[in-house]
Amino acid sequence: MTFLPPQLSEEPPTGEVFHYTSADVAITNILTSRTLRLSPMHSTNDPWESEPIYTGFTLVDGEQFDGDTAQAATEELDRHIRLHSKVLCLTRDWGVNLPRFEGERRGWRHLSSWAHYGGGHAGICLGFNLEKLAAAFEKVGGPDALRVAGPITYWAGKYAPFLDQIDTRHLHKYGTDAVARHYAEVFQKRIFLTKHADWSSEYEYRFALMNQSTLPEYIDISDALTSVFLGHSFPEWKLPSLREALSNFGAIEVSRMRYHNRTVQADPPGQLAEPAATAFPPKETGALMERVAALAGEAEYHVV
């Protein structure tokens, strides 16, 4: 059974999704490269995904398929699926017709996500236009890639939703790589878009990709980035780097989280303040390196 609260299942989500991360990753990786990384599936936080997938097998009468053979086939199929799959985890957003910085169920407002993924409240939460991000996702991974996108379904119970067994004749006829790819296509929602109910508070929306590469893939966010939320403890000294990293994105709304007396809110969006003017404006004219060259002929330092 799914664990989406009733009021959210009846309310349409907005057209935005959010991604929590540390300040350094946001500034030096995501914003500087203008990409979001699809990370290996085995690095996710739910053991349903990060641990091996055991499919089980349907045997033909008289076929020799002992325990060791079954274990080897299971491990090989699992490698083809999980080691060749990458995911991007995002947070869904509710609050149609509300400003981005208001609302109890906004995607940037999850305190546990700020603590776990947002650098302990010192990181950044990035907002994206879902339609534009999905269009960029379609260009990733090559022509034969399996691409899956959608909200996560959260299931309760001791076991994950059942997956059918694999006919061993297909392994012999088509090979484990073809069987694994076809199996992932058939059961894509259960493999890529299902997690345990313990993670339901993350309200995850996901992009998943499976191809022949074991390396990460990257989605271009040049046209998709919409907003930036700074954690309550985001350090002021990182603002110049953030300002520079955002300079090529156009007008991006930047808000800061505020916590006071057990309430949470975000400051209304605004442009990042420019750094204070220097207290020592130079009397000499010229560009920086011209003034450095003039200074070098005048200053005397004692270097040991």
CSV table of C-alpha atoms in Angstrom, one decimal, residues 69-219:
chain,number,residue,atom,x,y,z
A,69,THR,CA,24.1,-21.9,-10.9
A,70,ALA,CA,21.1,-20.0,-9.6
A,71,GLN,CA,23.3,-17.9,-7.3
A,72,ALA,CA,25.6,-17.0,-10.2
A,73,ALA,CA,22.8,-16.1,-12.5
A,74,THR,CA,21.2,-14.0,-9.8
A,75,GLU,CA,24.4,-12.1,-9.2
A,76,GLU,CA,24.9,-11.5,-12.9
A,77,LEU,CA,21.4,-10.3,-13.5
A,78,ASP,CA,21.7,-8.0,-10.5
A,79,ARG,CA,24.9,-6.5,-11.8
A,80,HIS,CA,23.4,-5.8,-15.1
A,81,ILE,CA,20.4,-4.0,-13.5
A,82,ARG,CA,21.8,-2.1,-10.5
A,83,LEU,CA,25.4,-1.4,-11.6
A,84,HIS,CA,24.1,0.0,-14.9
A,85,SER,CA,21.4,2.1,-13.3
A,86,LYS,CA,21.6,5.7,-12.1
A,87,VAL,CA,19.1,7.8,-10.2
A,88,LEU,CA,18.4,11.4,-9.4
A,89,CYS,CA,16.3,11.9,-6.3
A,90,LEU,CA,14.1,15.0,-6.0
A,91,THR,CA,11.4,16.3,-3.7
A,92,ARG,CA,7.8,16.9,-4.9
A,93,ASP,CA,6.1,20.2,-4.2
A,94,TRP,CA,2.6,21.2,-3.2
A,95,GLY,CA,1.1,24.6,-2.9
A,96,VAL,CA,-0.5,25.6,-6.2
A,97,ASN,CA,-1.0,29.4,-6.5
A,98,LEU,CA,1.2,30.1,-3.5
A,99,PRO,CA,4.4,32.0,-3.7
A,100,ARG,CA,7.5,29.8,-3.6
A,101,PHE,CA,8.4,31.0,-0.1
A,102,GLU,CA,5.0,30.2,1.5
A,103,GLY,CA,3.1,27.1,2.3
A,104,GLU,CA,3.2,24.2,4.8
A,105,ARG,CA,3.8,21.5,2.2
A,106,ARG,CA,6.4,23.1,0.0
A,107,GLY,CA,9.3,21.0,-1.4
A,108,TRP,CA,11.9,23.2,0.2
A,109,ARG,CA,10.3,23.0,3.7
A,110,HIS,CA,11.3,19.5,4.9
A,111,LEU,CA,13.4,19.8,8.0
A,112,SER,CA,14.6,16.2,7.9
A,113,SER,CA,15.8,16.6,4.3
A,114,TRP,CA,17.6,19.8,5.3
A,115,ALA,CA,19.3,17.8,8.1
A,116,HIS,CA,20.1,14.7,6.1
A,117,TYR,CA,20.9,16.0,2.6
A,118,GLY,CA,21.1,19.8,3.0
A,119,GLY,CA,24.4,20.0,4.8
A,120,GLY,CA,22.9,20.0,8.3
A,121,HIS,CA,20.8,23.1,7.5
A,122,ALA,CA,24.0,24.9,6.1
A,123,GLY,CA,23.5,23.7,2.5
A,124,ILE,CA,21.3,24.6,-0.4
A,125,CYS,CA,17.9,23.5,-1.8
A,126,LEU,CA,17.6,24.0,-5.6
A,127,GLY,CA,14.2,24.4,-7.3
A,128,PHE,CA,13.6,23.1,-10.9
A,129,ASN,CA,10.9,23.4,-13.5
A,130,LEU,CA,9.9,19.7,-13.8
A,131,GLU,CA,8.8,19.9,-17.4
A,132,LYS,CA,12.1,21.4,-18.5
A,133,LEU,CA,14.1,19.1,-16.4
A,134,ALA,CA,12.3,16.1,-17.9
A,135,ALA,CA,13.0,17.4,-21.4
A,136,ALA,CA,16.7,17.6,-20.6
A,137,PHE,CA,16.6,14.1,-19.0
A,138,GLU,CA,15.4,12.7,-22.4
A,139,LYS,CA,18.7,13.7,-23.9
A,140,VAL,CA,20.8,11.7,-21.5
A,141,GLY,CA,22.2,8.2,-21.7
A,142,GLY,CA,22.3,7.4,-25.4
A,143,PRO,CA,19.6,6.2,-27.8
A,144,ASP,CA,19.3,2.7,-26.2
A,145,ALA,CA,18.9,3.9,-22.6
A,146,LEU,CA,15.9,2.9,-20.5
A,147,ARG,CA,14.6,6.1,-18.9
A,148,VAL,CA,12.1,6.1,-16.1
A,149,ALA,CA,10.6,9.1,-14.4
A,150,GLY,CA,7.8,9.6,-11.8
A,151,PRO,CA,6.8,9.9,-8.2
A,152,ILE,CA,8.0,7.2,-5.8
A,153,THR,CA,5.4,4.8,-4.4
A,154,TYR,CA,6.0,3.9,-0.8
A,155,TRP,CA,5.1,0.4,0.3
A,156,ALA,CA,4.6,-1.1,3.8
A,157,GLY,CA,5.2,-4.7,4.7
A,158,LYS,CA,8.1,-7.1,5.3
A,159,TYR,CA,8.9,-7.6,1.6
A,160,ALA,CA,9.0,-5.4,-1.4
A,161,PRO,CA,6.3,-5.9,-4.1
A,162,PHE,CA,6.6,-9.2,-5.8
A,163,LEU,CA,8.6,-9.6,-9.0
A,164,ASP,CA,8.0,-12.5,-11.4
A,165,GLN,CA,10.5,-15.3,-11.8
A,166,ILE,CA,12.7,-15.6,-14.9
A,167,ASP,CA,12.4,-18.5,-17.3
A,168,THR,CA,15.8,-20.1,-17.4
A,169,ARG,CA,15.4,-20.9,-21.1
A,170,HIS,CA,15.6,-17.2,-21.8
A,171,LEU,CA,18.9,-17.0,-20.1
A,172,HIS,CA,20.4,-19.6,-22.4
A,173,LYS,CA,18.8,-18.3,-25.5
A,174,TYR,CA,19.3,-14.5,-25.1
A,175,GLY,CA,21.9,-14.0,-22.4
A,176,THR,CA,21.8,-12.4,-19.0
A,177,ASP,CA,22.3,-8.9,-20.4
A,178,ALA,CA,19.3,-9.0,-22.6
A,179,VAL,CA,17.1,-10.7,-20.0
A,180,ALA,CA,18.1,-8.1,-17.4
A,181,ARG,CA,17.3,-5.2,-19.7
A,182,HIS,CA,13.9,-6.7,-20.6
A,183,TYR,CA,13.2,-7.5,-17.0
A,184,ALA,CA,14.0,-3.9,-16.0
A,185,GLU,CA,11.7,-2.6,-18.7
A,186,VAL,CA,8.8,-4.8,-17.6
A,187,PHE,CA,9.1,-4.1,-13.9
A,188,GLN,CA,10.5,-0.5,-14.1
A,189,LYS,CA,8.1,1.0,-11.7
A,190,ARG,CA,8.7,-1.6,-9.0
A,191,ILE,CA,12.5,-1.6,-9.5
A,192,PHE,CA,13.1,2.1,-9.9
A,193,LEU,CA,10.0,3.9,-8.4
A,194,THR,CA,9.3,1.9,-5.3
A,195,LYS,CA,10.7,2.4,-1.8
A,196,HIS,CA,9.9,1.3,1.8
A,197,ALA,CA,7.2,3.4,3.6
A,198,ASP,CA,9.9,4.5,6.1
A,199,TRP,CA,11.1,7.0,3.5
A,200,SER,CA,7.6,8.4,2.7
A,201,SER,CA,8.3,11.7,4.4
A,202,GLU,CA,10.7,12.5,1.6
A,203,TYR,CA,7.9,12.8,-1.0
A,204,GLU,CA,10.4,11.8,-3.7
A,205,TYR,CA,10.2,12.3,-7.5
A,206,ARG,CA,12.8,10.4,-9.4
A,207,PHE,CA,14.6,10.2,-12.7
A,208,ALA,CA,16.2,6.8,-13.3
A,209,LEU,CA,18.3,5.6,-16.2
A,210,MET,CA,19.7,2.2,-17.2
A,211,ASN,CA,22.3,1.9,-20.0
A,212,GLN,CA,25.5,0.0,-20.8
A,213,SER,CA,27.7,2.3,-18.8
A,214,THR,CA,28.5,2.0,-15.1
A,215,LEU,CA,29.5,5.7,-14.9
A,216,PRO,CA,27.2,8.5,-13.7
A,217,GLU,CA,25.2,10.5,-16.2
A,218,TYR,CA,24.5,14.3,-16.1
A,219,ILE,CA,21.4,16.3,-16.8
